CSV table of C-alpha atoms and ligand atoms in Angstrom, one decimal:
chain,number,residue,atom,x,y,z
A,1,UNK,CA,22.1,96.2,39.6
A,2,UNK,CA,25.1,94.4,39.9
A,3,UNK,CA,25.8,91.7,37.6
A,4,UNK,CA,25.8,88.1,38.7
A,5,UNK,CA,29.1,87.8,36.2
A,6,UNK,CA,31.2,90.2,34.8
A,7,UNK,CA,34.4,89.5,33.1
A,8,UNK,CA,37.0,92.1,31.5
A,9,UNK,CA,39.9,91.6,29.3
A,10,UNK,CA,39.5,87.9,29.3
A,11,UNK,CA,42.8,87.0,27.1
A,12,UNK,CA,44.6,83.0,26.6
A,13,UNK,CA,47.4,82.6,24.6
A,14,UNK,CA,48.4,79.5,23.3
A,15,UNK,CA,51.9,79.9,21.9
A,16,UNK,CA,51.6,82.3,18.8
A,17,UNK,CA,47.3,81.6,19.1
A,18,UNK,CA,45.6,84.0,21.5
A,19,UNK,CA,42.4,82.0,21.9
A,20,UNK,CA,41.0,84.6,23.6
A,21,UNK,CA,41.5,88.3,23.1
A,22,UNK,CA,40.4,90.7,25.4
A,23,UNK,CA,36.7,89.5,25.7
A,24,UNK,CA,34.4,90.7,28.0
A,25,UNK,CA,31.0,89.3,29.1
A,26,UNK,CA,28.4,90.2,31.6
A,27,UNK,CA,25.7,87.9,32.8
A,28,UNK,CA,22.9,89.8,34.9
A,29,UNK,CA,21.2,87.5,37.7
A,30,UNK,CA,18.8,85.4,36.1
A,31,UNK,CA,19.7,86.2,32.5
A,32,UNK,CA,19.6,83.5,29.7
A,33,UNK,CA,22.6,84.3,28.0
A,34,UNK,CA,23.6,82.2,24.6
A,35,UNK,CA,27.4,82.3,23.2
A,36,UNK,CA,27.8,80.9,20.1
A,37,UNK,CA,30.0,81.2,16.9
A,38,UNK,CA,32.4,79.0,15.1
A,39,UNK,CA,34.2,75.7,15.7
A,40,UNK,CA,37.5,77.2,17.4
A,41,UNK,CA,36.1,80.6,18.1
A,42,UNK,CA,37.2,80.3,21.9
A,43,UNK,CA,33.7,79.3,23.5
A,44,UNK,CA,35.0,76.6,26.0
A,45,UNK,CA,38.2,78.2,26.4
A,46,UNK,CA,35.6,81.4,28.2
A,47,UNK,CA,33.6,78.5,30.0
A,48,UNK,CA,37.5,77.3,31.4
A,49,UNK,CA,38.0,80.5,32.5
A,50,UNK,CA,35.0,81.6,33.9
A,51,UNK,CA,34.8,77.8,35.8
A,52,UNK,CA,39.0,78.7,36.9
A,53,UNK,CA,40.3,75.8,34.8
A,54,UNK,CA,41.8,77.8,32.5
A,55,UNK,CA,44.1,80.8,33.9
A,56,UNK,CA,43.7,83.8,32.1
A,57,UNK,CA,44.6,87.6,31.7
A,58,UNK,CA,42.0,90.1,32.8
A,59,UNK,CA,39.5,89.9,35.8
A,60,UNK,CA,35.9,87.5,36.6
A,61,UNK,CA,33.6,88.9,39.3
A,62,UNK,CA,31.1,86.6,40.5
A,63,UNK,CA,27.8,88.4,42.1
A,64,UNK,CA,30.8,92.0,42.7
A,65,UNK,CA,33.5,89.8,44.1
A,66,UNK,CA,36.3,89.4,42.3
A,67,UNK,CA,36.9,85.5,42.1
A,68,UNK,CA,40.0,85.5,39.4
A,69,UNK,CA,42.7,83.8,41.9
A,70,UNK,CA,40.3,81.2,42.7
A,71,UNK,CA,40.6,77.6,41.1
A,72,UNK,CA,37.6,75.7,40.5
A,73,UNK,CA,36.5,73.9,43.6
A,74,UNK,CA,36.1,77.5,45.2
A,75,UNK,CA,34.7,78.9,42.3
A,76,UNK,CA,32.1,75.7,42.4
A,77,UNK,CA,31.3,76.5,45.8
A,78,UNK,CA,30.7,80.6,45.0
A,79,UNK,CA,27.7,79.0,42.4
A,80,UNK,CA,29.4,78.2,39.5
A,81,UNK,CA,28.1,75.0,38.0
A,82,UNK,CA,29.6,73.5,34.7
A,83,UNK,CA,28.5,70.9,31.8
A,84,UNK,CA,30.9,69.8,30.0
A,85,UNK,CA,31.1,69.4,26.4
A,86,UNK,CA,31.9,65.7,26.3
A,87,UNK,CA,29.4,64.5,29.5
A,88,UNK,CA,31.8,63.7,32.5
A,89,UNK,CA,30.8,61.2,34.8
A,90,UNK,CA,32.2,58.7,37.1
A,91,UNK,CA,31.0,55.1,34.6
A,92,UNK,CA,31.8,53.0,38.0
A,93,UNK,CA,29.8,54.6,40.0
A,94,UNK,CA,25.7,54.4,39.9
A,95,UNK,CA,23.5,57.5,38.8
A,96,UNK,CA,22.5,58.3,42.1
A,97,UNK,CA,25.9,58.3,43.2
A,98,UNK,CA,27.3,60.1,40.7
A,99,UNK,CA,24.5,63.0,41.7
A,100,UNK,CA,25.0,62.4,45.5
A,101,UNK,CA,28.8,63.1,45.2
A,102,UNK,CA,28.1,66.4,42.9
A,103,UNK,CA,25.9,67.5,45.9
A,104,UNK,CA,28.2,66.9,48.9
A,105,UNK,CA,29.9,69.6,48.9
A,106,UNK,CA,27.2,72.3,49.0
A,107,UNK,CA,24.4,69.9,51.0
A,108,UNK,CA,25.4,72.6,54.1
A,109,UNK,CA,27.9,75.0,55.2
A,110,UNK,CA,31.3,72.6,56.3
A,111,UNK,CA,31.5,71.9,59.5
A,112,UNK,CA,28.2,73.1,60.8
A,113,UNK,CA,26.4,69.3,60.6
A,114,UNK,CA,27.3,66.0,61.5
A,115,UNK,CA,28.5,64.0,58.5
A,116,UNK,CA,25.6,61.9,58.5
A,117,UNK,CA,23.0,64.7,59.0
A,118,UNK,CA,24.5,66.0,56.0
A,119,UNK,CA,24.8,63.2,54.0
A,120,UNK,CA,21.3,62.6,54.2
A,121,UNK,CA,20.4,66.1,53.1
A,122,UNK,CA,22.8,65.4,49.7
A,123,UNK,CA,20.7,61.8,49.4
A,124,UNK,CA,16.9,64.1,49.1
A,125,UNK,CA,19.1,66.9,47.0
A,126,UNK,CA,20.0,64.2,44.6
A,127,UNK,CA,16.4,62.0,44.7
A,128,UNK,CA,14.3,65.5,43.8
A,129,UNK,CA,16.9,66.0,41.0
A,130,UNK,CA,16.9,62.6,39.7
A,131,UNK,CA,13.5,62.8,39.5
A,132,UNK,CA,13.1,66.4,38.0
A,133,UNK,CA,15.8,65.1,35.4
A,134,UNK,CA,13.4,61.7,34.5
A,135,UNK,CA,16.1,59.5,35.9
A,136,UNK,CA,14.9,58.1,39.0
A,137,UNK,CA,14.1,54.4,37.7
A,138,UNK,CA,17.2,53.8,36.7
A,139,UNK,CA,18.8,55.7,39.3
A,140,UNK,CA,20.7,52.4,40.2
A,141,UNK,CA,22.2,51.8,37.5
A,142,UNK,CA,25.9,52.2,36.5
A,143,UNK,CA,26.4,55.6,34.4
A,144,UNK,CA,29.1,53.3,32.7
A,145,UNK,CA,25.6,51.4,30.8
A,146,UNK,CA,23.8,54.6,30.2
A,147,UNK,CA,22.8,55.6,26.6
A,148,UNK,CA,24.7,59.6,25.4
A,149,UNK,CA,21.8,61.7,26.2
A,150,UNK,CA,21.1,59.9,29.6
A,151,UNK,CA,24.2,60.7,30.7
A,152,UNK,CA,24.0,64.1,29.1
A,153,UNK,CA,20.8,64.3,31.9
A,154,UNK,CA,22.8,63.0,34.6
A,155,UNK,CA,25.5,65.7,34.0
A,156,UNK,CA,22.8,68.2,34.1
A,157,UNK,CA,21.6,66.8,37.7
A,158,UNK,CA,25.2,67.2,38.7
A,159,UNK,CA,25.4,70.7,37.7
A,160,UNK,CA,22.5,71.5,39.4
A,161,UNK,CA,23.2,69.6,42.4
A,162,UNK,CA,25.6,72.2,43.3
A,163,UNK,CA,23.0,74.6,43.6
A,164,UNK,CA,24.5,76.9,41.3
A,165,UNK,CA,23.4,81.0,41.3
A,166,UNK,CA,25.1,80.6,37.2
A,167,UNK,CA,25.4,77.4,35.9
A,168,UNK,CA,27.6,77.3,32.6
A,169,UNK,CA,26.4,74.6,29.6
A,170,UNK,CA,29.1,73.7,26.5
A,171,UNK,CA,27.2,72.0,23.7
A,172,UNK,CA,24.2,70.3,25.7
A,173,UNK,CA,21.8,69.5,22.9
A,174,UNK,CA,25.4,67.9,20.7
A,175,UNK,CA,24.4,64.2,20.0
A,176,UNK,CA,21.1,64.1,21.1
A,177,UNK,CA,18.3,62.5,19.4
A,178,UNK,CA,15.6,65.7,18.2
A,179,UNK,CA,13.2,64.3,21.3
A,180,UNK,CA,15.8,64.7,23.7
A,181,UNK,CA,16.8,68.3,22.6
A,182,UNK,CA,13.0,69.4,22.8
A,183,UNK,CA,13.1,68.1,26.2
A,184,UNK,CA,16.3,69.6,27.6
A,185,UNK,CA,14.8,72.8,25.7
A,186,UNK,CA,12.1,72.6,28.2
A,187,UNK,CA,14.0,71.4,31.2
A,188,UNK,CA,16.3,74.4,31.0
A,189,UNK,CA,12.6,77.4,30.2
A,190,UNK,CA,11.6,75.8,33.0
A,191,UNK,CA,15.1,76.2,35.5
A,192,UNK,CA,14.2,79.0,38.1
A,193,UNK,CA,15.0,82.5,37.8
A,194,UNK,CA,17.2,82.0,40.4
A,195,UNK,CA,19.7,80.6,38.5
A,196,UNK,CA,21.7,82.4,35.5
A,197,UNK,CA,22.9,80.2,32.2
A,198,UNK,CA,25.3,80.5,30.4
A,199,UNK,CA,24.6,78.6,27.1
A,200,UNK,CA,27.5,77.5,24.4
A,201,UNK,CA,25.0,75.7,21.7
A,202,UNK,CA,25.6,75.1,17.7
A,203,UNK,CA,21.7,74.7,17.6
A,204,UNK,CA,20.9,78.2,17.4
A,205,UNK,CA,17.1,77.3,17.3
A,206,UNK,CA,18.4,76.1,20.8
A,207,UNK,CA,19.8,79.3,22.0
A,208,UNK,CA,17.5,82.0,19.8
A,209,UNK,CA,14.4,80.2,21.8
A,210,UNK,CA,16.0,79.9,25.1
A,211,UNK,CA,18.4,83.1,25.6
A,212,UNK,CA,17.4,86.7,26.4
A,213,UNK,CA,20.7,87.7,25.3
A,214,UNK,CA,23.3,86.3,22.7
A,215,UNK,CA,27.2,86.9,22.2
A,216,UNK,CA,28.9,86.1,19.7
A,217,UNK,CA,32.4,85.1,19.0
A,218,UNK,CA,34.9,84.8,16.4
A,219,UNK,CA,38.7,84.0,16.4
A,220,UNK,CA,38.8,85.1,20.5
A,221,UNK,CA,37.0,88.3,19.8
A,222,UNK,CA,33.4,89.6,20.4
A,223,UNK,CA,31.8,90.0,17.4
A,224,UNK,CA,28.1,90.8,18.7
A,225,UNK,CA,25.7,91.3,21.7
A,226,UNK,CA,22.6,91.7,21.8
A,227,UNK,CA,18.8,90.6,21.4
A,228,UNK,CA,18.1,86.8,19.6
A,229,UNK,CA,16.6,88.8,16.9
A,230,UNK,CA,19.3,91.7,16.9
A,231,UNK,CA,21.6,88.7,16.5
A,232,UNK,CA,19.5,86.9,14.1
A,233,UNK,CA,19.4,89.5,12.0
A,234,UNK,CA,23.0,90.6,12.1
A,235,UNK,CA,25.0,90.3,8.5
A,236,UNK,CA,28.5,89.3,10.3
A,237,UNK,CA,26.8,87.0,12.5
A,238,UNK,CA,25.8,85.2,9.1
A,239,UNK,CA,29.4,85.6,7.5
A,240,UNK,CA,31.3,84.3,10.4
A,241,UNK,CA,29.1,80.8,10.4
A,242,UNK,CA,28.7,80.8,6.8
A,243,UNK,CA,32.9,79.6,7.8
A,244,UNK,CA,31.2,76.2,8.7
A,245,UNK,CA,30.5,74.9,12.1
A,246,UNK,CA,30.8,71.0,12.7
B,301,ATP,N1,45.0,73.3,25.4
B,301,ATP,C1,45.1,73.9,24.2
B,301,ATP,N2,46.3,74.0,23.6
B,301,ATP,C2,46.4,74.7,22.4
B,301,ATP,N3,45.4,75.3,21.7
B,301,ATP,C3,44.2,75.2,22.3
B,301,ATP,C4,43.9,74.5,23.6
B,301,ATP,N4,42.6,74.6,23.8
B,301,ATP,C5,42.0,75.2,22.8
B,301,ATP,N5,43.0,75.6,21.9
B,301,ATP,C6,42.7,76.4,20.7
B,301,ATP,O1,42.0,77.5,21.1
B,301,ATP,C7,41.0,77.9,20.1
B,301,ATP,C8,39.7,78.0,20.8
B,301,ATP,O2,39.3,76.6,21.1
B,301,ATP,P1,37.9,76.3,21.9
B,301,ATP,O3,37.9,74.9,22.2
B,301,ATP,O4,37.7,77.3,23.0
B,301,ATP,O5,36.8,76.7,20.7
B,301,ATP,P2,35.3,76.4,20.6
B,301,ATP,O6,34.7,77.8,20.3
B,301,ATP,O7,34.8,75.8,21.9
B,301,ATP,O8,35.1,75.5,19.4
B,301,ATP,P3,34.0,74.2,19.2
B,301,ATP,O9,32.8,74.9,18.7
B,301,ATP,O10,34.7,73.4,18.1
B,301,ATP,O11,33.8,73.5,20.5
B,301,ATP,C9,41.1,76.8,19.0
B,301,ATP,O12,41.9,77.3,18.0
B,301,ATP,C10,41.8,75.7,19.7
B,301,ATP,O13,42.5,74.9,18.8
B,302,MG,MG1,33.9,74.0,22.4
């Protein structure tokens, strides 16, 4: 089958510091895959490249096509969907809005509806999200007001309102109250097969729950891959967070 990611070689240098060295990651359609390892260890630096933020040596297929010259509003439209690790959302501009402008772009195909035909087909993406998120009573409100893990939800509706086929997470459960990891635990078991994630998470619990399949990296480099038990288990995987992770 072909995978709905693939990426070879993946290197960034950074003067002297190659933050990533050659790393190479496959993401089958569907899969739950969990990337973790230490503070520094190059985990957003593979979510920059993989969202084309970050240029790169090396190739990233998306689904067999090779999308490495593309920058990240194409990429965005192919089906890649990113959370950031510090939430990033417009504080001016109400919930709803802030979800309605994520879904714009992909409400239809450009230039086959009238602008309002497709405006109103963004407005019932974003209500059915705000609701599957448990935002729609303050929907109204300016994101600006809105509590960490709220926004933290709002980000997540804006991921997904760009009904992404792989939808990449950095650190979603950091800062969040132990209720509001439980329920983004659930929220993302419960995320159709459909979709592919790509979770970067320090609460392992997090990631041994959620993921079919974990990598593991260290200093740029791929340590491990394998099963959340395989992983688990693994005497290096231990070592290399025994180094202390913030
Ligand atoms: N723009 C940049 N300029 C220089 N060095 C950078 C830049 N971005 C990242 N780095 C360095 O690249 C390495 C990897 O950083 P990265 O943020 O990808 O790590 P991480 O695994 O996400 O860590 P954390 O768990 O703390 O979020 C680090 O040594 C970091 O200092
Ligand atoms: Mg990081």
């Amino acid at each position: 089958m072909t995978p709905l990611l693939s990426a070879h070689g993946i290197t960034v240098r950074y003067g002297s510091l190659a933050a990533l060295d050659g790393v190479d990651l496959r993401i089958e359609p569907g899969q739950r895959h969990g990337l973790i390892g230490p503070n520094g260890a190059g985990k957003t630096t593979l979510l920059d490249v993989l969202a084309g933020s970050t240029r790169a040596g090396g190739r990233v297929l998306l689904a067999g096509r090779d999308v490495t010259r593309l920058g990240p509003a194409a990429r965005s439209r192919r089906g890649i969907g990113r959370i950031h690790q510090r939430p990033a959302v417009w504080s001016t501009l109400t919930v709803r809005e802030n979800v309605l402008v994520a879904a714009l772009p992909r409400a239809v195909r450009p230039g086959r509806w009238h602008p309002s035909a497709r405006r109103r087909a963004a407005e019932r993406t974003a209500d059915a999200l705000l609701t599957r998120v448990g935002l729609e009573e303050i929907a109204a409100l300016p994101a600006g007001q809105l509590a960490h893990g709220q926004r933290r939800q709002v980000e997540i509706a804006m991921g997904l309102a760009g009904r992404p086929r792989l939808l990449l997470l950095d650190e979603p459960a950091a800062g969040l109250s132990a209720v509001e990891v439980a329920w983004l635990g659930e929220f993302l078991r419960t995320l159709p097969r459909a979709v592919g994630v790509l979770l970067v998470e320090h609460r392992l619990d997090l990631v041994y729950a959620l993921c079919d399949t974990v990598t593991v990296l260290r200093d740029g480099r791929t340590l491990a891959t394998g099963s959340p038990a395989r992983i688990r288990a693994s005497g290096p995987v231990r070592e290399a967070y025994a180094e202390g992770v913030a």
